[in-house]
């Protein structure tokens, strides 16, 4: 069987590793603590053995506070979730709005082609006016403010104003369905809801009035005190909706403010700040509450140390407001850098325009996804023919497994100089477990190391640490860190649901649900997919990411794919592997292509990795945050009926998979068809 690290080849090394933030920090810690930490590996060990690391990070990250903490960590209400920095008083928004000058804080762009700059001074003014109106409308510490918004200056303003008052902010993207929004906001019962009325996506005007009306009416029955309608994101004109209770346009709402100064409520480190949602594909989403201090510290730590971010950076993270990467992006203001806010589809009017925008804006740190890069690569676009990308120094890739070929392509396509950072964390922790280290070399297909302060280990099914073996296992985190969720909204005081979700599989140990492996030689990491989607035929456990890596070789024919295990407990104790392919327009899934795929999987991985069946499908299901939904497909082909939640971006695609829960029957029906019917039928030719 091929090793996981077959593709591991040196790719990049920082020409000046000593001048990185993380190396600077290491030297400071050595001096302050009289230690002799020689490199990142030593520093990481210190960071997960001594809680004083978090005190050092607090100082280095220049957390702004009014009352210092009494200690680093104390017992919390939930046994596994400690209280961090007890006694401290601070405000998240104050930490992001420390600049009050004419430097550019945010540049808003999008598929409409319009670009607008907002200075730090303007941003502070906007937040002041918004916060004043929020207070005038009764918003208090702990009240929830929800939003259905695009990634715009208004979204940033609403979130920061909420934080300045001490409220809890929660947002969804505008393409989330009414049910999906209500599944979330009914649970958290917001006092105020801000909503877009009209947006543009992929060149189409989307009228949101019907959806917004339904949401506001429903929430009014559950304590909503104010619905605020944002002007059209296309024309900037106000759009009202008649007959809606407790609802005003944005200007009307802002006019209720008293013009008061911007006041930053001084609150505990653990004060709830954001509510994010688990991307469950069935059942109501879990409402994950994150603390102001936890998000602030972890994000600054990841950005300063993992991305080497500084005040001179221009940071562009492509994200909707419904993904944790939006809160991650927002928090970058604490570094004093410029944020790029992008509204709309990167594919409209075309990919070239989007890439040119990235280059023209002088983006220095670009956050994107493997799927987007695969699309650019698959369409054979050459970025350096579109823009110079002169300012681009690093690319952070997240959201899904980054295969080795994409890693290599991303590096070369932008001039062979980029620090390619593959990062993996999640909504559950609002930060990275593993990611980039600017002072260490990058190896193709490997995340560089565990993030500072994150005691990540690899466990087998019985809870043994198998990291040194080079075998794959569960990503666990065996020590608390400041951005553990403070609670699930609506959970019992001792956090039964939260503990059940993360701490029950290995009692008392955080199980993330990702499948990972560490390269014993380089200490680099591969994330192989979600662990509940792990494939397990004949006792060989592997991640779907390994199959996707092989399929990169066929990227000119295959647009996308999904690989899942099928369980048939009444027939077979074993699991079999099914691979579904979405072909590019004009490409056909032929028996010869199927043969090539099988043969390459066999030689690159092993005979046991070869899927039992390969089918062509019209669509692959994704969450609204762009994650492939293997678990739902696995359940469907294994015979479960699934009611998709609002998290599924293309729920109709799930219907395509039901017929595969009895493949043998499908084959027998197919065999009885006449050749002409076979050609017309929807069943793949590979059934023959
Ligand atoms: C950092 C991440 O891993 C983001 C995600 O949830 O995909």
PDB file of C-alpha atoms in Angstrom, residues 259-502:
ATOM      1  CA  UNK A 259     -25.589  60.598  18.801  1.00  0.00           C
ATOM      2  CA  UNK A 260     -23.806  59.319  21.889  1.00  0.00           C
ATOM      3  CA  UNK A 261     -20.088  58.503  21.985  1.00  0.00           C
ATOM      4  CA  UNK A 262     -18.900  55.020  21.190  1.00  0.00           C
ATOM      5  CA  UNK A 263     -18.762  53.105  24.484  1.00  0.00           C
ATOM      6  CA  UNK A 264     -17.116  49.704  24.694  1.00  0.00           C
ATOM      7  CA  UNK A 265     -18.759  47.702  27.483  1.00  0.00           C
ATOM      8  CA  UNK A 266     -16.024  46.093  29.575  1.00  0.00           C
ATOM      9  CA  UNK A 267     -16.869  42.419  29.896  1.00  0.00           C
ATOM     10  CA  UNK A 268     -15.337  39.116  31.011  1.00  0.00           C
ATOM     11  CA  UNK A 269     -13.058  37.225  28.611  1.00  0.00           C
ATOM     12  CA  UNK A 270     -15.627  34.410  28.430  1.00  0.00           C
ATOM     13  CA  UNK A 271     -18.501  36.766  27.530  1.00  0.00           C
ATOM     14  CA  UNK A 272     -20.534  35.227  24.656  1.00  0.00           C
ATOM     15  CA  UNK A 273     -19.924  37.077  21.385  1.00  0.00           C
ATOM     16  CA  UNK A 274     -20.889  34.923  18.394  1.00  0.00           C
ATOM     17  CA  UNK A 275     -23.363  32.130  17.828  1.00  0.00           C
ATOM     18  CA  UNK A 276     -22.344  29.849  14.966  1.00  0.00           C
ATOM     19  CA  UNK A 277     -24.105  26.711  13.812  1.00  0.00           C
ATOM     20  CA  UNK A 278     -22.995  23.134  13.351  1.00  0.00           C
ATOM     21  CA  UNK A 279     -23.396  22.219   9.699  1.00  0.00           C
ATOM     22  CA  UNK A 280     -25.535  19.181  10.461  1.00  0.00           C
ATOM     23  CA  UNK A 281     -27.213  18.029   7.281  1.00  0.00           C
ATOM     24  CA  UNK A 282     -30.260  16.742   9.122  1.00  0.00           C
ATOM     25  CA  UNK A 283     -32.006  17.784  12.316  1.00  0.00           C
ATOM     26  CA  UNK A 284     -31.882  21.261  13.842  1.00  0.00           C
ATOM     27  CA  UNK A 285     -28.462  22.898  13.865  1.00  0.00           C
ATOM     28  CA  UNK A 286     -26.604  23.150  17.138  1.00  0.00           C
ATOM     29  CA  UNK A 287     -26.061  26.741  18.250  1.00  0.00           C
ATOM     30  CA  UNK A 288     -22.413  27.035  19.212  1.00  0.00           C
ATOM     31  CA  UNK A 289     -21.682  29.987  21.488  1.00  0.00           C
ATOM     32  CA  UNK A 290     -18.171  31.441  21.274  1.00  0.00           C
ATOM     33  CA  UNK A 291     -16.619  33.874  23.688  1.00  0.00           C
ATOM     34  CA  UNK A 292     -15.310  37.343  22.841  1.00  0.00           C
ATOM     35  CA  UNK A 293     -11.903  36.711  24.388  1.00  0.00           C
ATOM     36  CA  UNK A 294     -11.559  33.209  22.955  1.00  0.00           C
ATOM     37  CA  UNK A 295     -12.284  34.245  19.371  1.00  0.00           C
ATOM     38  CA  UNK A 296     -10.142  37.345  19.700  1.00  0.00           C
ATOM     39  CA  UNK A 297      -7.081  35.623  21.096  1.00  0.00           C
ATOM     40  CA  UNK A 298      -7.182  32.526  18.972  1.00  0.00           C
ATOM     41  CA  UNK A 299      -7.714  34.460  15.768  1.00  0.00           C
ATOM     42  CA  UNK A 300      -4.956  36.976  16.439  1.00  0.00           C
ATOM     43  CA  UNK A 301      -2.670  34.105  17.434  1.00  0.00           C
ATOM     44  CA  UNK A 302      -3.410  32.162  14.226  1.00  0.00           C
ATOM     45  CA  UNK A 303      -3.053  35.230  12.040  1.00  0.00           C
ATOM     46  CA  UNK A 304       0.102  36.672  13.636  1.00  0.00           C
ATOM     47  CA  UNK A 305       1.916  33.358  14.020  1.00  0.00           C
ATOM     48  CA  UNK A 306       0.379  31.129  11.323  1.00  0.00           C
ATOM     49  CA  UNK A 307      -0.042  33.764   8.573  1.00  0.00           C
ATOM     50  CA  UNK A 308       2.714  36.152   9.723  1.00  0.00           C
ATOM     51  CA  UNK A 309       0.097  38.885   9.435  1.00  0.00           C
ATOM     52  CA  UNK A 310       1.011  42.508  10.087  1.00  0.00           C
ATOM     53  CA  UNK A 311      -0.532  45.941   9.814  1.00  0.00           C
ATOM     54  CA  UNK A 312       0.799  46.306   6.251  1.00  0.00           C
ATOM     55  CA  UNK A 313      -1.157  43.284   4.982  1.00  0.00           C
ATOM     56  CA  UNK A 314      -4.190  43.288   2.714  1.00  0.00           C
ATOM     57  CA  UNK A 315      -6.244  40.260   3.700  1.00  0.00           C
ATOM     58  CA  UNK A 316      -8.906  38.812   1.439  1.00  0.00           C
ATOM     59  CA  UNK A 317     -10.838  35.820   2.724  1.00  0.00           C
ATOM     60  CA  UNK A 318     -13.568  34.793   0.320  1.00  0.00           C
ATOM     61  CA  UNK A 319     -16.473  33.899   2.588  1.00  0.00           C
ATOM     62  CA  UNK A 320     -20.140  34.426   3.189  1.00  0.00           C
ATOM     63  CA  UNK A 321     -21.324  35.744   6.540  1.00  0.00           C
ATOM     64  CA  UNK A 322     -22.588  32.263   7.426  1.00  0.00           C
ATOM     65  CA  UNK A 323     -19.183  30.609   7.803  1.00  0.00           C
ATOM     66  CA  UNK A 324     -16.735  30.792  10.710  1.00  0.00           C
ATOM     67  CA  UNK A 325     -14.185  32.171   8.280  1.00  0.00           C
ATOM     68  CA  UNK A 326     -16.210  35.398   8.331  1.00  0.00           C
ATOM     69  CA  UNK A 327     -15.601  35.886  12.049  1.00  0.00           C
ATOM     70  CA  UNK A 328     -11.986  34.874  11.460  1.00  0.00           C
ATOM     71  CA  UNK A 329     -11.702  37.523   8.731  1.00  0.00           C
ATOM     72  CA  UNK A 330     -13.421  40.182  10.831  1.00  0.00           C
ATOM     73  CA  UNK A 331     -11.051  39.629  13.751  1.00  0.00           C
ATOM     74  CA  UNK A 332      -8.094  40.434  11.476  1.00  0.00           C
ATOM     75  CA  UNK A 333      -8.943  44.118  11.988  1.00  0.00           C
ATOM     76  CA  UNK A 334      -7.230  43.710  15.357  1.00  0.00           C
ATOM     77  CA  UNK A 335      -3.951  43.449  13.447  1.00  0.00           C
ATOM     78  CA  UNK A 336      -4.671  46.832  11.844  1.00  0.00           C
ATOM     79  CA  UNK A 337      -4.540  45.397   8.338  1.00  0.00           C
ATOM     80  CA  UNK A 338      -6.881  46.139   5.414  1.00  0.00           C
ATOM     81  CA  UNK A 339      -9.751  43.740   4.780  1.00  0.00           C
ATOM     82  CA  UNK A 340     -11.232  43.007   1.379  1.00  0.00           C
ATOM     83  CA  UNK A 341     -14.963  42.326   1.515  1.00  0.00           C
ATOM     84  CA  UNK A 342     -16.266  40.537  -1.542  1.00  0.00           C
ATOM     85  CA  UNK A 343     -19.945  40.283  -2.299  1.00  0.00           C
ATOM     86  CA  UNK A 344     -21.156  37.841  -4.924  1.00  0.00           C
ATOM     87  CA  UNK A 345     -19.976  34.923  -6.975  1.00  0.00           C
ATOM     88  CA  UNK A 346     -16.319  34.560  -7.996  1.00  0.00           C
ATOM     89  CA  UNK A 347     -17.535  33.055 -11.254  1.00  0.00           C
ATOM     90  CA  UNK A 348     -19.431  36.108 -12.423  1.00  0.00           C
ATOM     91  CA  UNK A 349     -18.984  37.797 -14.836  1.00  0.00           C
ATOM     92  CA  UNK A 350     -16.089  35.339 -15.121  1.00  0.00           C
ATOM     93  CA  UNK A 351     -13.192  33.885 -13.172  1.00  0.00           C
ATOM     94  CA  UNK A 352     -10.739  36.173 -14.937  1.00  0.00           C
ATOM     95  CA  UNK A 353     -12.422  39.302 -13.513  1.00  0.00           C
ATOM     96  CA  UNK A 354     -12.267  37.861 -10.019  1.00  0.00           C
ATOM     97  CA  UNK A 355      -8.590  36.931 -10.305  1.00  0.00           C
ATOM     98  CA  UNK A 356      -7.813  40.370 -11.717  1.00  0.00           C
ATOM     99  CA  UNK A 357      -9.574  41.928  -8.730  1.00  0.00           C
ATOM    100  CA  UNK A 358      -7.338  39.952  -6.348  1.00  0.00           C
ATOM    101  CA  UNK A 359      -4.238  41.097  -8.206  1.00  0.00           C
ATOM    102  CA  UNK A 360      -5.344  44.729  -8.662  1.00  0.00           C
ATOM    103  CA  UNK A 361      -6.206  45.115  -4.998  1.00  0.00           C
ATOM    104  CA  UNK A 362      -2.679  44.110  -4.032  1.00  0.00           C
ATOM    105  CA  UNK A 363      -3.963  41.301  -1.847  1.00  0.00           C
ATOM    106  CA  UNK A 364      -1.020  40.004   0.190  1.00  0.00           C
ATOM    107  CA  UNK A 365      -2.794  37.191   1.987  1.00  0.00           C
ATOM    108  CA  UNK A 366      -5.573  35.423   0.134  1.00  0.00           C
ATOM    109  CA  UNK A 367      -7.951  32.967   1.745  1.00  0.00           C
ATOM    110  CA  UNK A 368      -9.550  30.592  -0.714  1.00  0.00           C
ATOM    111  CA  UNK A 369     -10.767  27.003  -1.067  1.00  0.00           C
ATOM    112  CA  UNK A 370      -9.483  23.858  -2.780  1.00  0.00           C
ATOM    113  CA  UNK A 371     -12.670  23.754  -4.837  1.00  0.00           C
ATOM    114  CA  UNK A 372     -12.068  27.233  -6.228  1.00  0.00           C
ATOM    115  CA  UNK A 373      -8.448  26.453  -7.093  1.00  0.00           C
ATOM    116  CA  UNK A 374      -9.478  23.181  -8.754  1.00  0.00           C
ATOM    117  CA  UNK A 375     -11.908  25.144 -10.881  1.00  0.00           C
ATOM    118  CA  UNK A 376      -9.240  27.612 -12.027  1.00  0.00           C
ATOM    119  CA  UNK A 377      -6.891  24.739 -12.735  1.00  0.00           C
ATOM    120  CA  UNK A 378      -9.578  22.653 -14.483  1.00  0.00           C
ATOM    121  CA  UNK A 379     -10.427  25.548 -16.803  1.00  0.00           C
ATOM    122  CA  UNK A 380      -6.753  25.826 -17.665  1.00  0.00           C
ATOM    123  CA  UNK A 381      -6.576  29.480 -16.665  1.00  0.00           C
ATOM    124  CA  UNK A 382      -3.125  30.949 -16.169  1.00  0.00           C
ATOM    125  CA  UNK A 383      -3.332  33.464 -13.316  1.00  0.00           C
ATOM    126  CA  UNK A 384      -0.081  35.222 -14.224  1.00  0.00           C
ATOM    127  CA  UNK A 385      -1.538  36.083 -17.628  1.00  0.00           C
ATOM    128  CA  UNK A 386      -4.454  37.782 -15.860  1.00  0.00           C
ATOM    129  CA  UNK A 387      -2.621  39.773 -13.186  1.00  0.00           C
ATOM    130  CA  UNK A 388       0.848  40.245 -11.740  1.00  0.00           C
ATOM    131  CA  UNK A 389      -0.110  39.157  -8.186  1.00  0.00           C
ATOM    132  CA  UNK A 390       2.981  41.095  -7.157  1.00  0.00           C
ATOM    133  CA  UNK A 391       1.755  41.743  -3.637  1.00  0.00           C
ATOM    134  CA  UNK A 392       0.596  38.189  -2.972  1.00  0.00           C
ATOM    135  CA  UNK A 393       2.899  36.518  -0.426  1.00  0.00           C
ATOM    136  CA  UNK A 394       0.676  33.841   1.075  1.00  0.00           C
ATOM    137  CA  UNK A 395      -2.400  31.831   0.242  1.00  0.00           C
ATOM    138  CA  UNK A 396      -4.467  30.222   2.944  1.00  0.00           C
ATOM    139  CA  UNK A 397      -6.566  27.292   1.743  1.00  0.00           C
ATOM    140  CA  UNK A 398      -9.332  25.881   3.861  1.00  0.00           C
ATOM    141  CA  UNK A 399     -12.842  24.432   3.809  1.00  0.00           C
ATOM    142  CA  UNK A 400     -11.931  20.962   2.541  1.00  0.00           C
ATOM    143  CA  UNK A 401      -9.040  18.594   2.014  1.00  0.00           C
ATOM    144  CA  UNK A 402      -6.304  20.122  -0.140  1.00  0.00           C
ATOM    145  CA  UNK A 403      -4.918  17.418  -2.394  1.00  0.00           C
ATOM    146  CA  UNK A 404      -1.212  17.322  -3.264  1.00  0.00           C
ATOM    147  CA  UNK A 405      -1.714  18.221  -6.949  1.00  0.00           C
ATOM    148  CA  UNK A 406      -3.743  21.316  -6.011  1.00  0.00           C
ATOM    149  CA  UNK A 407      -1.095  22.287  -3.497  1.00  0.00           C
ATOM    150  CA  UNK A 408       1.614  22.077  -6.124  1.00  0.00           C
ATOM    151  CA  UNK A 409      -0.486  23.825  -8.760  1.00  0.00           C
ATOM    152  CA  UNK A 410      -1.394  26.731  -6.434  1.00  0.00           C
ATOM    153  CA  UNK A 411       2.263  27.259  -5.647  1.00  0.00           C
ATOM    154  CA  UNK A 412       3.427  27.245  -9.247  1.00  0.00           C
ATOM    155  CA  UNK A 413       0.484  29.051 -10.850  1.00  0.00           C
ATOM    156  CA  UNK A 414       1.113  32.238  -8.856  1.00  0.00           C
ATOM    157  CA  UNK A 415       4.817  32.468  -9.560  1.00  0.00           C
ATOM    158  CA  UNK A 416       6.481  29.850  -7.336  1.00  0.00           C
ATOM    159  CA  UNK A 417       6.994  32.151  -4.354  1.00  0.00           C
ATOM    160  CA  UNK A 418       3.873  31.787  -2.212  1.00  0.00           C
ATOM    161  CA  UNK A 419       3.657  30.464   1.285  1.00  0.00           C
ATOM    162  CA  UNK A 420       0.853  27.958   0.644  1.00  0.00           C
ATOM    163  CA  UNK A 421      -0.931  27.506   3.949  1.00  0.00           C
ATOM    164  CA  UNK A 422      -3.394  24.693   4.304  1.00  0.00           C
ATOM    165  CA  UNK A 423      -5.440  25.179   7.458  1.00  0.00           C
ATOM    166  CA  UNK A 424      -7.907  23.008   9.297  1.00  0.00           C
ATOM    167  CA  UNK A 425     -10.020  23.913  12.272  1.00  0.00           C
ATOM    168  CA  UNK A 426     -13.732  24.456  12.331  1.00  0.00           C
ATOM    169  CA  UNK A 427     -16.844  26.211  13.431  1.00  0.00           C
ATOM    170  CA  UNK A 428     -16.659  24.322  16.705  1.00  0.00           C
ATOM    171  CA  UNK A 429     -13.471  26.094  17.775  1.00  0.00           C
ATOM    172  CA  UNK A 430     -13.448  29.174  15.544  1.00  0.00           C
ATOM    173  CA  UNK A 431      -9.725  28.780  14.925  1.00  0.00           C
ATOM    174  CA  UNK A 432      -7.184  26.371  13.439  1.00  0.00           C
ATOM    175  CA  UNK A 433      -6.093  23.091  14.989  1.00  0.00           C
ATOM    176  CA  UNK A 434      -3.364  22.686  12.395  1.00  0.00           C
ATOM    177  CA  UNK A 435      -2.040  25.049   9.773  1.00  0.00           C
ATOM    178  CA  UNK A 436       0.832  27.184   8.573  1.00  0.00           C
ATOM    179  CA  UNK A 437       4.149  28.016  10.207  1.00  0.00           C
ATOM    180  CA  UNK A 438       5.981  30.776   8.298  1.00  0.00           C
ATOM    181  CA  UNK A 439       9.374  29.773   9.670  1.00  0.00           C
ATOM    182  CA  UNK A 440       9.148  26.086   8.678  1.00  0.00           C
ATOM    183  CA  UNK A 441       9.454  24.517   5.210  1.00  0.00           C
ATOM    184  CA  UNK A 442       6.322  23.565   3.294  1.00  0.00           C
ATOM    185  CA  UNK A 443       6.011  20.059   1.885  1.00  0.00           C
ATOM    186  CA  UNK A 444       3.554  19.322  -0.909  1.00  0.00           C
ATOM    187  CA  UNK A 445       0.201  18.137   0.403  1.00  0.00           C
ATOM    188  CA  UNK A 446       1.073  18.674   4.082  1.00  0.00           C
ATOM    189  CA  UNK A 447      -0.261  21.133   6.603  1.00  0.00           C
ATOM    190  CA  UNK A 448       2.892  22.355   8.261  1.00  0.00           C
ATOM    191  CA  UNK A 449       2.259  21.792  11.968  1.00  0.00           C
ATOM    192  CA  UNK A 450      -0.120  21.945  14.885  1.00  0.00           C
ATOM    193  CA  UNK A 451      -1.098  25.495  15.847  1.00  0.00           C
ATOM    194  CA  UNK A 452       0.448  26.931  18.981  1.00  0.00           C
ATOM    195  CA  UNK A 453      -1.493  26.071  22.119  1.00  0.00           C
ATOM    196  CA  UNK A 454      -3.430  23.267  20.413  1.00  0.00           C
ATOM    197  CA  UNK A 455      -2.538  19.864  21.840  1.00  0.00           C
ATOM    198  CA  UNK A 456      -3.619  17.879  18.825  1.00  0.00           C
ATOM    199  CA  UNK A 457      -3.048  14.124  18.859  1.00  0.00           C
ATOM    200  CA  UNK A 458      -4.009  11.176  16.650  1.00  0.00           C
ATOM    201  CA  UNK A 459      -6.056   8.492  18.382  1.00  0.00           C
ATOM    202  CA  UNK A 460      -7.050   5.040  17.246  1.00  0.00           C
ATOM    203  CA  UNK A 461     -10.527   3.694  17.992  1.00  0.00           C
ATOM    204  CA  UNK A 462      -9.469   2.665  21.504  1.00  0.00           C
ATOM    205  CA  UNK A 463      -8.002   6.049  22.425  1.00  0.00           C
ATOM    206  CA  UNK A 464      -4.326   5.149  21.962  1.00  0.00           C
ATOM    207  CA  UNK A 465      -2.059   7.829  20.540  1.00  0.00           C
ATOM    208  CA  UNK A 466      -0.817   6.459  17.204  1.00  0.00           C
ATOM    209  CA  UNK A 467       0.777   9.618  15.864  1.00  0.00           C
ATOM    210  CA  UNK A 468       4.340   8.247  15.715  1.00  0.00           C
ATOM    211  CA  UNK A 469       3.256   5.261  13.574  1.00  0.00           C
ATOM    212  CA  UNK A 470       2.348   7.290  10.485  1.00  0.00           C
ATOM    213  CA  UNK A 471      -1.086   5.646  10.584  1.00  0.00           C
ATOM    214  CA  UNK A 472      -4.281   7.663  10.249  1.00  0.00           C
ATOM    215  CA  UNK A 473      -6.688   8.197  13.136  1.00  0.00           C
ATOM    216  CA  UNK A 474      -9.008  10.628  14.834  1.00  0.00           C
ATOM    217  CA  UNK A 475      -7.970  14.248  15.358  1.00  0.00           C
ATOM    218  CA  UNK A 476      -8.335  14.868  19.085  1.00  0.00           C
ATOM    219  CA  UNK A 477      -7.330  17.798  21.243  1.00  0.00           C
ATOM    220  CA  UNK A 478      -6.266  16.643  24.687  1.00  0.00           C
ATOM    221  CA  UNK A 479      -5.931  19.972  26.452  1.00  0.00           C
ATOM    222  CA  UNK A 480      -8.332  22.919  26.749  1.00  0.00           C
ATOM    223  CA  UNK A 481      -7.749  26.153  24.832  1.00  0.00           C
ATOM    224  CA  UNK A 482      -9.504  29.535  25.026  1.00  0.00           C
ATOM    225  CA  UNK A 483     -11.896  29.121  22.093  1.00  0.00           C
ATOM    226  CA  UNK A 484     -13.672  25.997  23.211  1.00  0.00           C
ATOM    227  CA  UNK A 485     -17.372  26.828  22.827  1.00  0.00           C
ATOM    228  CA  UNK A 486     -18.641  28.384  26.049  1.00  0.00           C
ATOM    229  CA  UNK A 487     -21.875  26.455  25.582  1.00  0.00           C
ATOM    230  CA  UNK A 488     -24.579  25.407  23.157  1.00  0.00           C
ATOM    231  CA  UNK A 489     -27.491  27.817  23.257  1.00  0.00           C
ATOM    232  CA  UNK A 490     -30.372  26.151  25.094  1.00  0.00           C
ATOM    233  CA  UNK A 491     -28.251  23.369  26.610  1.00  0.00           C
ATOM    234  CA  UNK A 492     -28.423  22.311  30.277  1.00  0.00           C
ATOM    235  CA  UNK A 493     -26.228  24.343  32.691  1.00  0.00           C
ATOM    236  CA  UNK A 494     -23.690  21.520  32.880  1.00  0.00           C
ATOM    237  CA  UNK A 495     -23.538  21.369  29.064  1.00  0.00           C
ATOM    238  CA  UNK A 496     -24.956  17.892  28.474  1.00  0.00           C
ATOM    239  CA  UNK A 497     -25.428  18.357  24.718  1.00  0.00           C
ATOM    240  CA  UNK A 498     -22.030  19.960  24.248  1.00  0.00           C
ATOM    241  CA  UNK A 499     -20.252  17.249  26.216  1.00  0.00           C
ATOM    242  CA  UNK A 500     -22.158  14.592  24.330  1.00  0.00           C
ATOM    243  CA  UNK A 501     -21.123  16.096  21.020  1.00  0.00           C
ATOM    244  CA  UNK A 502     -17.410  16.538  21.611  1.00  0.00           C
TER     245      UNK A 502
END
